GROMACS .gro file of C-alpha atoms in nm:
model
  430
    1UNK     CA    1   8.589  14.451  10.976
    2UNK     CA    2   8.363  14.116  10.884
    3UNK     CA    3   8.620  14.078  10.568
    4UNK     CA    4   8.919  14.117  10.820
    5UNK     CA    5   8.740  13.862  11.061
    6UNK     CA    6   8.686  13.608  10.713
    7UNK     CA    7   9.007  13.661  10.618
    8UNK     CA    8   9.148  13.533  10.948
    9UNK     CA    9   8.907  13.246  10.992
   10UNK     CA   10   9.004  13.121  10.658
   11UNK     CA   11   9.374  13.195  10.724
   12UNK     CA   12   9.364  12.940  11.035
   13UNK     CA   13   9.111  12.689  10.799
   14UNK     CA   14   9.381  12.711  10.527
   15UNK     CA   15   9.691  12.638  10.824
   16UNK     CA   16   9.470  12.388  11.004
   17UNK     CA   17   9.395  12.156  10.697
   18UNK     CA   18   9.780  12.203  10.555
   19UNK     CA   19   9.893  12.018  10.891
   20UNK     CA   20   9.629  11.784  10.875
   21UNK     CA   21   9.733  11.679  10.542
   22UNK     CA   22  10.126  11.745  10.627
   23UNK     CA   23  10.134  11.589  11.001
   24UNK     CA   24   9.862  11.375  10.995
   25UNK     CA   25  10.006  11.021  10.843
   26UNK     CA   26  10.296  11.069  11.097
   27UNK     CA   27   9.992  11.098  11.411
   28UNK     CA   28   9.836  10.800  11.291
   29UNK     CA   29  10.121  10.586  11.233
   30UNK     CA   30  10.216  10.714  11.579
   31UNK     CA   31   9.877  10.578  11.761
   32UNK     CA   32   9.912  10.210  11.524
   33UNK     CA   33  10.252  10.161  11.735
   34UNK     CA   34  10.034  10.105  12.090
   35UNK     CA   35   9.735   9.966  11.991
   36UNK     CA   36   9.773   9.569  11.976
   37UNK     CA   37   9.641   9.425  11.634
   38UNK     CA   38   9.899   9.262  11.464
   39UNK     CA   39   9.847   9.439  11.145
   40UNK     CA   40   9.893   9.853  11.197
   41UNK     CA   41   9.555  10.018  11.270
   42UNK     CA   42   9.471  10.308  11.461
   43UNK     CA   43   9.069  10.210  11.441
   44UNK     CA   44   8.918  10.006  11.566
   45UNK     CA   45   9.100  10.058  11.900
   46UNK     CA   46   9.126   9.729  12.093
   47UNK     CA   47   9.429   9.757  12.363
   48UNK     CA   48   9.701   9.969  12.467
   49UNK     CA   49  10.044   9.804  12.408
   50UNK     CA   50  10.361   9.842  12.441
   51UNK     CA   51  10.506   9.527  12.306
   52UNK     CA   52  10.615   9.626  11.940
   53UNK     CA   53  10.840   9.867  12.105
   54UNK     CA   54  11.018   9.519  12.276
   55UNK     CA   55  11.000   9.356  11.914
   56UNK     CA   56  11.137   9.627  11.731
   57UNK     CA   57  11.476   9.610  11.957
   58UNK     CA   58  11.442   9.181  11.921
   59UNK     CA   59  11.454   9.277  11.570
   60UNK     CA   60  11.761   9.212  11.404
   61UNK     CA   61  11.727   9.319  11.078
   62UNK     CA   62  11.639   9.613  11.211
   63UNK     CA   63  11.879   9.669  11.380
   64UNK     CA   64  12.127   9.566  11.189
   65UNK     CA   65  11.949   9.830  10.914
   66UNK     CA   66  12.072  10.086  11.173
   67UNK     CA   67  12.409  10.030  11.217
   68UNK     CA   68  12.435  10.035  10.861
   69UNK     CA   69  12.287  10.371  10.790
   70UNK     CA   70  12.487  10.540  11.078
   71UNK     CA   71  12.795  10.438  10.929
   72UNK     CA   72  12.714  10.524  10.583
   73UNK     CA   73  12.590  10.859  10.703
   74UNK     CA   74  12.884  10.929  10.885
   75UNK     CA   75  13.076  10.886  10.596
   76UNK     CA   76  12.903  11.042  10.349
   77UNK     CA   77  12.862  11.351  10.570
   78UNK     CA   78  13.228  11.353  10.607
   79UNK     CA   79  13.260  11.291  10.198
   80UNK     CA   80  12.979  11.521  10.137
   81UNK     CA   81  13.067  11.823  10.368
   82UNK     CA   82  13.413  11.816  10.273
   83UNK     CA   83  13.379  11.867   9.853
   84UNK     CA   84  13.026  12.076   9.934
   85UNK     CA   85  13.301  12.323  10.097
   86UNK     CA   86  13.587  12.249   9.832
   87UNK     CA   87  13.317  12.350   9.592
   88UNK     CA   88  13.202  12.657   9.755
   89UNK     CA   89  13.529  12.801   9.801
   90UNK     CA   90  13.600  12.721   9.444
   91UNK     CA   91  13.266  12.903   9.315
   92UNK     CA   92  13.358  13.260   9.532
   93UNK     CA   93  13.759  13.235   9.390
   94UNK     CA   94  13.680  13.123   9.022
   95UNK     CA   95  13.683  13.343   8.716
   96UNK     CA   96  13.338  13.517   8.732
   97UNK     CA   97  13.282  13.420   8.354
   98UNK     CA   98  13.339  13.032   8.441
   99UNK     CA   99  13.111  13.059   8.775
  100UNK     CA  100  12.784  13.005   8.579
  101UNK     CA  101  12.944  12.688   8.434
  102UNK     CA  102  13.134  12.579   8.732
  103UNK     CA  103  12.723  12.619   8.947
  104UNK     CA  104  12.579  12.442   8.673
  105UNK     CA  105  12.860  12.124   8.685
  106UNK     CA  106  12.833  12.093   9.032
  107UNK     CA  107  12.429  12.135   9.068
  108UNK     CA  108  12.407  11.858   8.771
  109UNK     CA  109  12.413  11.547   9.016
  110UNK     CA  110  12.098  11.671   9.196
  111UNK     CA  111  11.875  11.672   8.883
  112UNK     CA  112  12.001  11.283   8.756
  113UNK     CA  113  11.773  11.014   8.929
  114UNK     CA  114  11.899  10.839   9.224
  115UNK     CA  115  11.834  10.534   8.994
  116UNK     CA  116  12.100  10.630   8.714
  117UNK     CA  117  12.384  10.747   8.990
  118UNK     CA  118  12.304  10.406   9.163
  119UNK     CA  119  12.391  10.178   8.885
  120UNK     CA  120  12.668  10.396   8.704
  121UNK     CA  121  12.846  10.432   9.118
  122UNK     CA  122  12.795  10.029   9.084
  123UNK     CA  123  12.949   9.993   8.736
  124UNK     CA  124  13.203  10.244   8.754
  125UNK     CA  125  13.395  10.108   9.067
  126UNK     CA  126  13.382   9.791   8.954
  127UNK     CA  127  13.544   9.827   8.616
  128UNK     CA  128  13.783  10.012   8.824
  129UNK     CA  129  13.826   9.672   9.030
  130UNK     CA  130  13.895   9.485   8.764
  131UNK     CA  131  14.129   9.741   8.591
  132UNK     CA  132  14.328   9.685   8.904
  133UNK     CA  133  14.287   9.361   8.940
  134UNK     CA  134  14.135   9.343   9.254
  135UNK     CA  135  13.900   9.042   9.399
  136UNK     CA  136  13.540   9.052   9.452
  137UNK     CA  137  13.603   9.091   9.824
  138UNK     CA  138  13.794   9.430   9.840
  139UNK     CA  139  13.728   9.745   9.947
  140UNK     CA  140  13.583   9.877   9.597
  141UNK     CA  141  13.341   9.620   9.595
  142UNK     CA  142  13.253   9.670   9.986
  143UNK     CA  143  12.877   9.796   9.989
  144UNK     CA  144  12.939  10.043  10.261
  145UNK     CA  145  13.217  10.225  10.046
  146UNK     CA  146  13.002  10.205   9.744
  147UNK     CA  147  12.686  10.357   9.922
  148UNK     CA  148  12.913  10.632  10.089
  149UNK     CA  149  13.029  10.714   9.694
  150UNK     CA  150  12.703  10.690   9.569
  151UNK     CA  151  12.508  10.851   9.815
  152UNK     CA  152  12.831  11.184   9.834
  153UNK     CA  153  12.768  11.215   9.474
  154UNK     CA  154  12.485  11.432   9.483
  155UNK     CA  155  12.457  11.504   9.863
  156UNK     CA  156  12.772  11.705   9.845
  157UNK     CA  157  12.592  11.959   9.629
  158UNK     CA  158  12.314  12.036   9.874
  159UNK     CA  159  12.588  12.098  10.127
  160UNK     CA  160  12.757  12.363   9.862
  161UNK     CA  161  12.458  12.527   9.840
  162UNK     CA  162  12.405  12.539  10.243
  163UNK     CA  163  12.798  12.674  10.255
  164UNK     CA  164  12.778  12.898   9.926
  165UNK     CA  165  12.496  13.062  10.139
  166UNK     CA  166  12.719  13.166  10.421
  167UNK     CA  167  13.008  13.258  10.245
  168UNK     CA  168  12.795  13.512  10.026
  169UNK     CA  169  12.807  13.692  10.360
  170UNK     CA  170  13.181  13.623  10.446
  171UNK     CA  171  13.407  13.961  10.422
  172UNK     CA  172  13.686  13.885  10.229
  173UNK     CA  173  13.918  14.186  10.421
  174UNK     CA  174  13.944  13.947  10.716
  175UNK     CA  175  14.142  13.689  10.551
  176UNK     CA  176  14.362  13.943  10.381
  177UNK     CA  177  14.413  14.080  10.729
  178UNK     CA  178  14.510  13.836  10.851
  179UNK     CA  179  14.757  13.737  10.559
  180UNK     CA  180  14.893  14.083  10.600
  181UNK     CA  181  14.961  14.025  10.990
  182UNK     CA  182  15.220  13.686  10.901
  183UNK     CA  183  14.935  13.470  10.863
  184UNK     CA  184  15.017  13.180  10.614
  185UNK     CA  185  14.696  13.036  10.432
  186UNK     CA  186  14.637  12.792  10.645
  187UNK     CA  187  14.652  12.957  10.981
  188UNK     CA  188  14.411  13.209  10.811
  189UNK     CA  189  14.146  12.958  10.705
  190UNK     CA  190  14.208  12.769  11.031
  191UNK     CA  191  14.133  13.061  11.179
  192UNK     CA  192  13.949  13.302  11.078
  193UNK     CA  193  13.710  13.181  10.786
  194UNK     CA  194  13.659  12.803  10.924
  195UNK     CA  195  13.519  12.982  11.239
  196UNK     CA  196  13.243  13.153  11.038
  197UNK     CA  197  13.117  12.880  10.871
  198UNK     CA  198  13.082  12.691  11.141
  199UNK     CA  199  12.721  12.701  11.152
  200UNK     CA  200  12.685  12.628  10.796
  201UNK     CA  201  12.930  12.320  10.852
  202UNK     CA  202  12.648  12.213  11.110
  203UNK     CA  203  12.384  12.279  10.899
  204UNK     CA  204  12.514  12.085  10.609
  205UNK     CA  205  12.660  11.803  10.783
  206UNK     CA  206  12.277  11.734  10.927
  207UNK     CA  207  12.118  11.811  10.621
  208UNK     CA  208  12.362  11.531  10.475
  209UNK     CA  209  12.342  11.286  10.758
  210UNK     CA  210  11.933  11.305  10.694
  211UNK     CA  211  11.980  11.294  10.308
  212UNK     CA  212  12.193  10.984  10.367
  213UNK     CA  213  11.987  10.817  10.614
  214UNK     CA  214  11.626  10.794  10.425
  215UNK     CA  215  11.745  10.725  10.114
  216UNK     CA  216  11.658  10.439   9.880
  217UNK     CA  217  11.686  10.472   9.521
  218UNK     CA  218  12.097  10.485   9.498
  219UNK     CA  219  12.172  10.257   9.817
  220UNK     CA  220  11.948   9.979   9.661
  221UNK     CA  221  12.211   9.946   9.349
  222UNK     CA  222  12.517   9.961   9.602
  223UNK     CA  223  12.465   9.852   9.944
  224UNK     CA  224  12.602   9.482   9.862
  225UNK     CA  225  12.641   9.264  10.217
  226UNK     CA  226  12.547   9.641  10.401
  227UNK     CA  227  12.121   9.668  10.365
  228UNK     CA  228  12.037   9.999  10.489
  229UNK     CA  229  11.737  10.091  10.743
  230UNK     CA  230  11.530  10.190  10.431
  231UNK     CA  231  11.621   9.845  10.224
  232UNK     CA  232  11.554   9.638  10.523
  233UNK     CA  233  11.173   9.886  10.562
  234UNK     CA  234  11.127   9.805  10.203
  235UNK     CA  235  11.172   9.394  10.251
  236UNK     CA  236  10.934   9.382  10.545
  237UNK     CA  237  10.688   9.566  10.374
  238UNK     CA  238  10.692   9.388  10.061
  239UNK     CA  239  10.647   9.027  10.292
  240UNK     CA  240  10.426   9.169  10.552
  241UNK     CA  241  10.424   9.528  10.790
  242UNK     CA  242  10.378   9.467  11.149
  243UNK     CA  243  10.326   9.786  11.421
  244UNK     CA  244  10.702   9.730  11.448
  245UNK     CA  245  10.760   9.937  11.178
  246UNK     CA  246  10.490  10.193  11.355
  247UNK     CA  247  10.726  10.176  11.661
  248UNK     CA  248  11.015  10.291  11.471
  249UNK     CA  249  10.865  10.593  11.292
  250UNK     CA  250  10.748  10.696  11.649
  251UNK     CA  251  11.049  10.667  11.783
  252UNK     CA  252  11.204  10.893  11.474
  253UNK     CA  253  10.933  11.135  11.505
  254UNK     CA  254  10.990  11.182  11.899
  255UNK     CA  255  11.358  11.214  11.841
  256UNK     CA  256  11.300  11.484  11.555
  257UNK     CA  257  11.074  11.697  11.822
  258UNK     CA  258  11.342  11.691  12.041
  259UNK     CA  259  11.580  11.799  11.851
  260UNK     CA  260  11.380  12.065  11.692
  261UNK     CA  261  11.279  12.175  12.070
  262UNK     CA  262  11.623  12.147  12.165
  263UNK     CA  263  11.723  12.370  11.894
  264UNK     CA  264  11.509  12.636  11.910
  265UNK     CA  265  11.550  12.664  12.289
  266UNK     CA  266  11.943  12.737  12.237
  267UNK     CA  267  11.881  12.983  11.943
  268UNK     CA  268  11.598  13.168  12.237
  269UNK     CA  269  11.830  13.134  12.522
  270UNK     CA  270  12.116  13.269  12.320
  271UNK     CA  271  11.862  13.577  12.240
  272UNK     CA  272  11.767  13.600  12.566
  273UNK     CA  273  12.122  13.661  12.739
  274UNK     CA  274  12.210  13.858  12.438
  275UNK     CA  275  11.939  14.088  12.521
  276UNK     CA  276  12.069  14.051  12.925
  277UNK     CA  277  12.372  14.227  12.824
  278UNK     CA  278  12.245  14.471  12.614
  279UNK     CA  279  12.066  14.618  12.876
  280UNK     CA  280  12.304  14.576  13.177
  281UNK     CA  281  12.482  14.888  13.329
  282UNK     CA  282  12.875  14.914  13.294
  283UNK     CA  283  12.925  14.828  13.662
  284UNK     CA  284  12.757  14.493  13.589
  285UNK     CA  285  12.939  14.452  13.299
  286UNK     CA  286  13.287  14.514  13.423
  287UNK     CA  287  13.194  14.331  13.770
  288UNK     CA  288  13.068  14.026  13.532
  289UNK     CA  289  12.745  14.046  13.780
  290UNK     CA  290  12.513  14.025  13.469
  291UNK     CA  291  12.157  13.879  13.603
  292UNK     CA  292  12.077  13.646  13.328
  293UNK     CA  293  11.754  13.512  13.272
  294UNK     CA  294  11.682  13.119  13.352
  295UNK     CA  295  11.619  12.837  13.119
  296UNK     CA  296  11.284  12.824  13.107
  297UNK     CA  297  11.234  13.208  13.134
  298UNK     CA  298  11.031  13.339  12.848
  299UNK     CA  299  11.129  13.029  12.643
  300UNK     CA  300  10.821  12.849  12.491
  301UNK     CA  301  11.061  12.583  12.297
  302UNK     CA  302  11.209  12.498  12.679
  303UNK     CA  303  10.932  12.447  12.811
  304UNK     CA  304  10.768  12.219  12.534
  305UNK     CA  305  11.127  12.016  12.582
  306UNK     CA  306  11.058  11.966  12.954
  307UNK     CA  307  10.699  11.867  12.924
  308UNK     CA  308  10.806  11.621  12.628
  309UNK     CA  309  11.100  11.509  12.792
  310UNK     CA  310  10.851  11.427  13.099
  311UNK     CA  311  10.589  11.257  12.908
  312UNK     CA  312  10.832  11.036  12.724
  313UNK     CA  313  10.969  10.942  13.102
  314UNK     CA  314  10.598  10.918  13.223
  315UNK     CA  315  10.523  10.644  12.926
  316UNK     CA  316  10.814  10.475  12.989
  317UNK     CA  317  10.786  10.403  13.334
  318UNK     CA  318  10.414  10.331  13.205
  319UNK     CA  319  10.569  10.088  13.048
  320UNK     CA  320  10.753   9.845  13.280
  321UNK     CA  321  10.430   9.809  13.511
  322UNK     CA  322  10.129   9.796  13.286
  323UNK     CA  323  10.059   9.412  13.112
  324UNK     CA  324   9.809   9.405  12.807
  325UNK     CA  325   9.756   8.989  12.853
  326UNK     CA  326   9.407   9.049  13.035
  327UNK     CA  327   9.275   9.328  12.749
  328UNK     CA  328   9.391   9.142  12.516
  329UNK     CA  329   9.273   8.811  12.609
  330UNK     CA  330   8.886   8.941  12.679
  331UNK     CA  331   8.953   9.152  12.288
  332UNK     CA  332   9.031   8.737  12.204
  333UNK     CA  333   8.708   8.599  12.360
  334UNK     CA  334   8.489   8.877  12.228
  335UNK     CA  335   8.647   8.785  11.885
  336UNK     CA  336   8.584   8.475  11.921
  337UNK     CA  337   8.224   8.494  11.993
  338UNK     CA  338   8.095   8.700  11.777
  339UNK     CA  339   8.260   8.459  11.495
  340UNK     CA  340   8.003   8.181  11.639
  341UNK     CA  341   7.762   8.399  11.646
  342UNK     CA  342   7.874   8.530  11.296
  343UNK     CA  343   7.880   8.129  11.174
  344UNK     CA  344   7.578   8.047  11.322
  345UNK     CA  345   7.403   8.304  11.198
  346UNK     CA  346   7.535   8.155  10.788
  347UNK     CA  347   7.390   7.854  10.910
  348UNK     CA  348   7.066   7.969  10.995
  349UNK     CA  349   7.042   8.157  10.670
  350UNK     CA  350   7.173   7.877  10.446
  351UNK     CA  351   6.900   7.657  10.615
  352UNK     CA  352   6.671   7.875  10.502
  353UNK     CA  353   6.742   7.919  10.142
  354UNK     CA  354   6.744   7.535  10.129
  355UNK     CA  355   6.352   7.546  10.269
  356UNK     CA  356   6.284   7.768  10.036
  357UNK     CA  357   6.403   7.616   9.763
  358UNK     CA  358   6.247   7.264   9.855
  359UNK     CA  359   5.924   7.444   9.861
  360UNK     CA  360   5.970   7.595   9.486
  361UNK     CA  361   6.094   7.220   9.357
  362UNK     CA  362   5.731   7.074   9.566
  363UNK     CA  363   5.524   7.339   9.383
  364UNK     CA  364   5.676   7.295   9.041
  365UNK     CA  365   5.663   6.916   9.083
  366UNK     CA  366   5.272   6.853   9.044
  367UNK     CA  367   5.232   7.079   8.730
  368UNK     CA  368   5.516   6.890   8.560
  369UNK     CA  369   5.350   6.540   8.650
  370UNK     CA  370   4.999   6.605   8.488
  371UNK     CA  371   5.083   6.648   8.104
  372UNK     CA  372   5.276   6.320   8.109
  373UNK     CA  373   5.042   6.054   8.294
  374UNK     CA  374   4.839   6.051   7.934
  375UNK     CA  375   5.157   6.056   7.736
  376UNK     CA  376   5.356   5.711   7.742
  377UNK     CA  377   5.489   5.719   7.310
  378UNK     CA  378   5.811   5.774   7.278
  379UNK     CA  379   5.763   6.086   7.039
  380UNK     CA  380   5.718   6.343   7.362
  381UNK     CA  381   5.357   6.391   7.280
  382UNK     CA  382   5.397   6.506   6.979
  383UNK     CA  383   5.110   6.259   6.855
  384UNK     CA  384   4.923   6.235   7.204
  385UNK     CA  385   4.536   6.268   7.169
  386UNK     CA  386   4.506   6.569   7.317
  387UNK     CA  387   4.693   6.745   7.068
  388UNK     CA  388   4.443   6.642   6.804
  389UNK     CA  389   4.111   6.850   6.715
  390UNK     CA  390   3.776   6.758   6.851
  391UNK     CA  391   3.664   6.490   6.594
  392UNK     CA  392   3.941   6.279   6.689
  393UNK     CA  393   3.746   6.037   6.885
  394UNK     CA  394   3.550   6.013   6.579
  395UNK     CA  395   3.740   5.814   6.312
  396UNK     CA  396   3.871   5.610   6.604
  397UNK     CA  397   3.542   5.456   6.660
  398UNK     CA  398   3.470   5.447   6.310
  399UNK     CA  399   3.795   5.243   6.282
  400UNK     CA  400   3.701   5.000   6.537
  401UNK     CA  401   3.362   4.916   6.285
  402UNK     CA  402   3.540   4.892   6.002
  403UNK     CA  403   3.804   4.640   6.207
  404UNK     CA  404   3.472   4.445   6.288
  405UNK     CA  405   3.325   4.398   5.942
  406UNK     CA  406   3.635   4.319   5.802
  407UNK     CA  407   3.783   4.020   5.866
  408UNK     CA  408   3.904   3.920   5.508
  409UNK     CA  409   4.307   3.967   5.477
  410UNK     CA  410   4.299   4.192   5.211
  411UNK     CA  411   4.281   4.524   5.422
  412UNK     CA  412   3.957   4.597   5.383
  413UNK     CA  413   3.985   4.666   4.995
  414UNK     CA  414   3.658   4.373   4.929
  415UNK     CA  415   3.473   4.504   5.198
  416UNK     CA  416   3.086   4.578   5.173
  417UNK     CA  417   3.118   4.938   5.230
  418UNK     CA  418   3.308   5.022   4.983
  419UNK     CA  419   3.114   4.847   4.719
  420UNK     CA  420   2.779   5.065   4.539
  421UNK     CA  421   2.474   5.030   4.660
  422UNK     CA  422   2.363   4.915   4.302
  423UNK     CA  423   2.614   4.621   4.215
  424UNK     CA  424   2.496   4.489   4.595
  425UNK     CA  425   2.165   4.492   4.463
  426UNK     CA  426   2.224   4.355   4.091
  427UNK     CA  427   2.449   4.046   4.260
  428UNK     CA  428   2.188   3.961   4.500
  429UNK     CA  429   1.945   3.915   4.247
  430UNK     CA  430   2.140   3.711   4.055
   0.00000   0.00000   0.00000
């Protein structure tokens, strides 16, 4: 029982942290959008905003970033859908010893960079151009025609793969039913096999519509006149991000919960009166009296639409009536203040290293004074009298008697003293 219990606790430690780690860049980003620093930070918090929501829609660029990427992914998911089915109803009709081949031909463009397919879409088409003698201004050199090639290159095989899926499960007897009944070809794919692949259809056109719509490393080869949303992202962030930016991914993040919500509350509802009739009685079946259960009936997903959908209604009437200007103008004083306080506190502290230091330069000043009051050669006191033994004082007196008793100019060399005592003697008795 406690390794059951362990087992769950880390189960729900193991879930907890992988969201963290999965969802939590997109939560943080999300708070950066309303708090009102110009750069994007979630702490410290200063003041709820809702301005970079108003300059994100006075953006142009970004804007214009937008209409670009809808019409590219339109038309690559219209590119991209079409050969992803072409493809799939080639690889369930080929020769089964060709089908590895054929899977491995068309999966190929997935595994190439976006980098390669970006500059061989570019260099392609516009040898192509030339060939046909075409100016720089036509259609083969349009960026949005050279994105939606580039980017339906490799998209188109994820939607083969989506569509292969489905028709793994299609019965073939159908369509040779209905070929049997007078059905030409058409009228039988019209008809009977395009209806049950409509979900995949769905499935891969927003698989390819999402594919097209964040992607970067082909369109920046190919978009031309045409930047993308991504491109323009990528400028602004190389010159400078502003919670503009932050706006935008909560916007995309709000608009992907609904339409997950959204989503899962069909697929419930559709369970839900599925399981209606399933359990209703003939006479309510043939009297089409079939009580069937309401919207938000047993349907978590409805339910967390509606209390979304009334949140996001809640902030944006929020919105309209609520000014920052005072909040942010106290945030601007407070700033402002504590910089003075900041500088005056530098000052205070420069002042006293300077003190200090004049107190180290008075100090050092007297012990640097006293060796050269005695010392006024120009040799440094090399040959100062202090740095002589103890008899120096000696032969300088000794010096001063000899300068006394010697007057003659020969330097002392006929002086008395250094004459014997005997020839003074003999010479003074002659």
């Amino acid at each position: 029982m406690k390794n059951l219990s362990l087992l769950r606790v880390s189960l729900w430690a193991y879930l907890a942290i992988f969201f963290a780690y999965l969802l939590g860049p997109l939560v943080i980003m999300s708070i950066t959008a309303f708090n009102s620093p110009e750069f994007p930070r979630a702490a410290p918090w200063e003041c709820l905003t809702f301005e970079w929501f108003s300059a994100l829609f006075r953006d142009e660029r970004i804007l214009n970033g937008i209409k670009n990427s809808v019409l590219v992914g339109f038309g690559t998911v219209v590119l991209s859908v079409a050969m992803g089915l072409a493809g799939a109803l080639m690889l369930t009709q080929i020769w089964p010893k060709l089908r590895a081949t054929y899977y491995t031909i068309i999966i190929a463009p997935i595994l190439v960079p976006g980098v390669v397919i970006g500059i061989s879409t570019l260099v392609f088409w516009d040898r192509i151009n030339r060939m046909l003698g075409l100016g720089a201004d036509s259609f083969l050199s349009n960026g949005l025609f050279l994105t939606v090639i580039g980017q339906s290159t490799f998209i188109a095989s994820y939607c083969m793969l989506v569509l292969v899926a489905r028709l793994q499960r299609y019965d073939v007897a159908l369509t040779e039913a209905a070929l049997d009944l007078g059905a030409t070809h058409a009228q039988a794919f019209r008809k009977v096999l395009l209806p049950f692949m409509k979900p995949a259809i769905a499935s891969a056109a927003v698989l390819a519509f999402l594919a097209s719509f964040e992607n970067y490393n082909t369109t920046t080869f190919t978009f031309g006149e045409y930047p993308t949303l991504t491109i323009e992202l990528a400028q602004k962030v190389r010159y400078g991000i502003t919670p503009a930016i932050s706006a935008l991914a909560f916007i995309i993040v709000l608009l992907t919960v609904f339409a997950a919500l959204f989503n899962e509350a069909n697929i419930r509802r559709k369970e839900l009166v599925a399981e209606a009739r399933k359990d209703a009685t003939v006479e309510e079946l043939s009297s089409g009296r079939i009580k069937m259960p309401g919207f938000l009936s047993s349907n978590w997903a409805a339910v967390a639409l509606v209390i979304v959908a009334c949140a996001t209604v809640t902030v944006v009437g929020a919105a309209t009536v609520y000014s920052p200007q005072q909040c942010i103008a106290d945030v601007q004083e407070q700033k402002r203040l504590e910089t003075e306080m900041r500088i005056q506190e530098l000052k205070r502290q420069r002042e006293l290293r300077r003190q200090q230091q004049q107190e180290e330069q008075g100090e050092a000043a007297p012990a640097q004074s006293q060796p050269s009051s005695g010392n006024n050669s120009g040799f440094g006191g090399v040959f100062a009298p202090s740095t002589l033994g103890g008899d120096a004082a000696e032969p300088e007196a000794e010096t001063e008697a000899e300068d006394e008793g010697n007057n003659s100019g020969f330097g002392g060399v006929f002086a008395p003293s250094t004459l014997s005592g005997g020839d003074d003697s003999e010479g003074s008795g002659n």
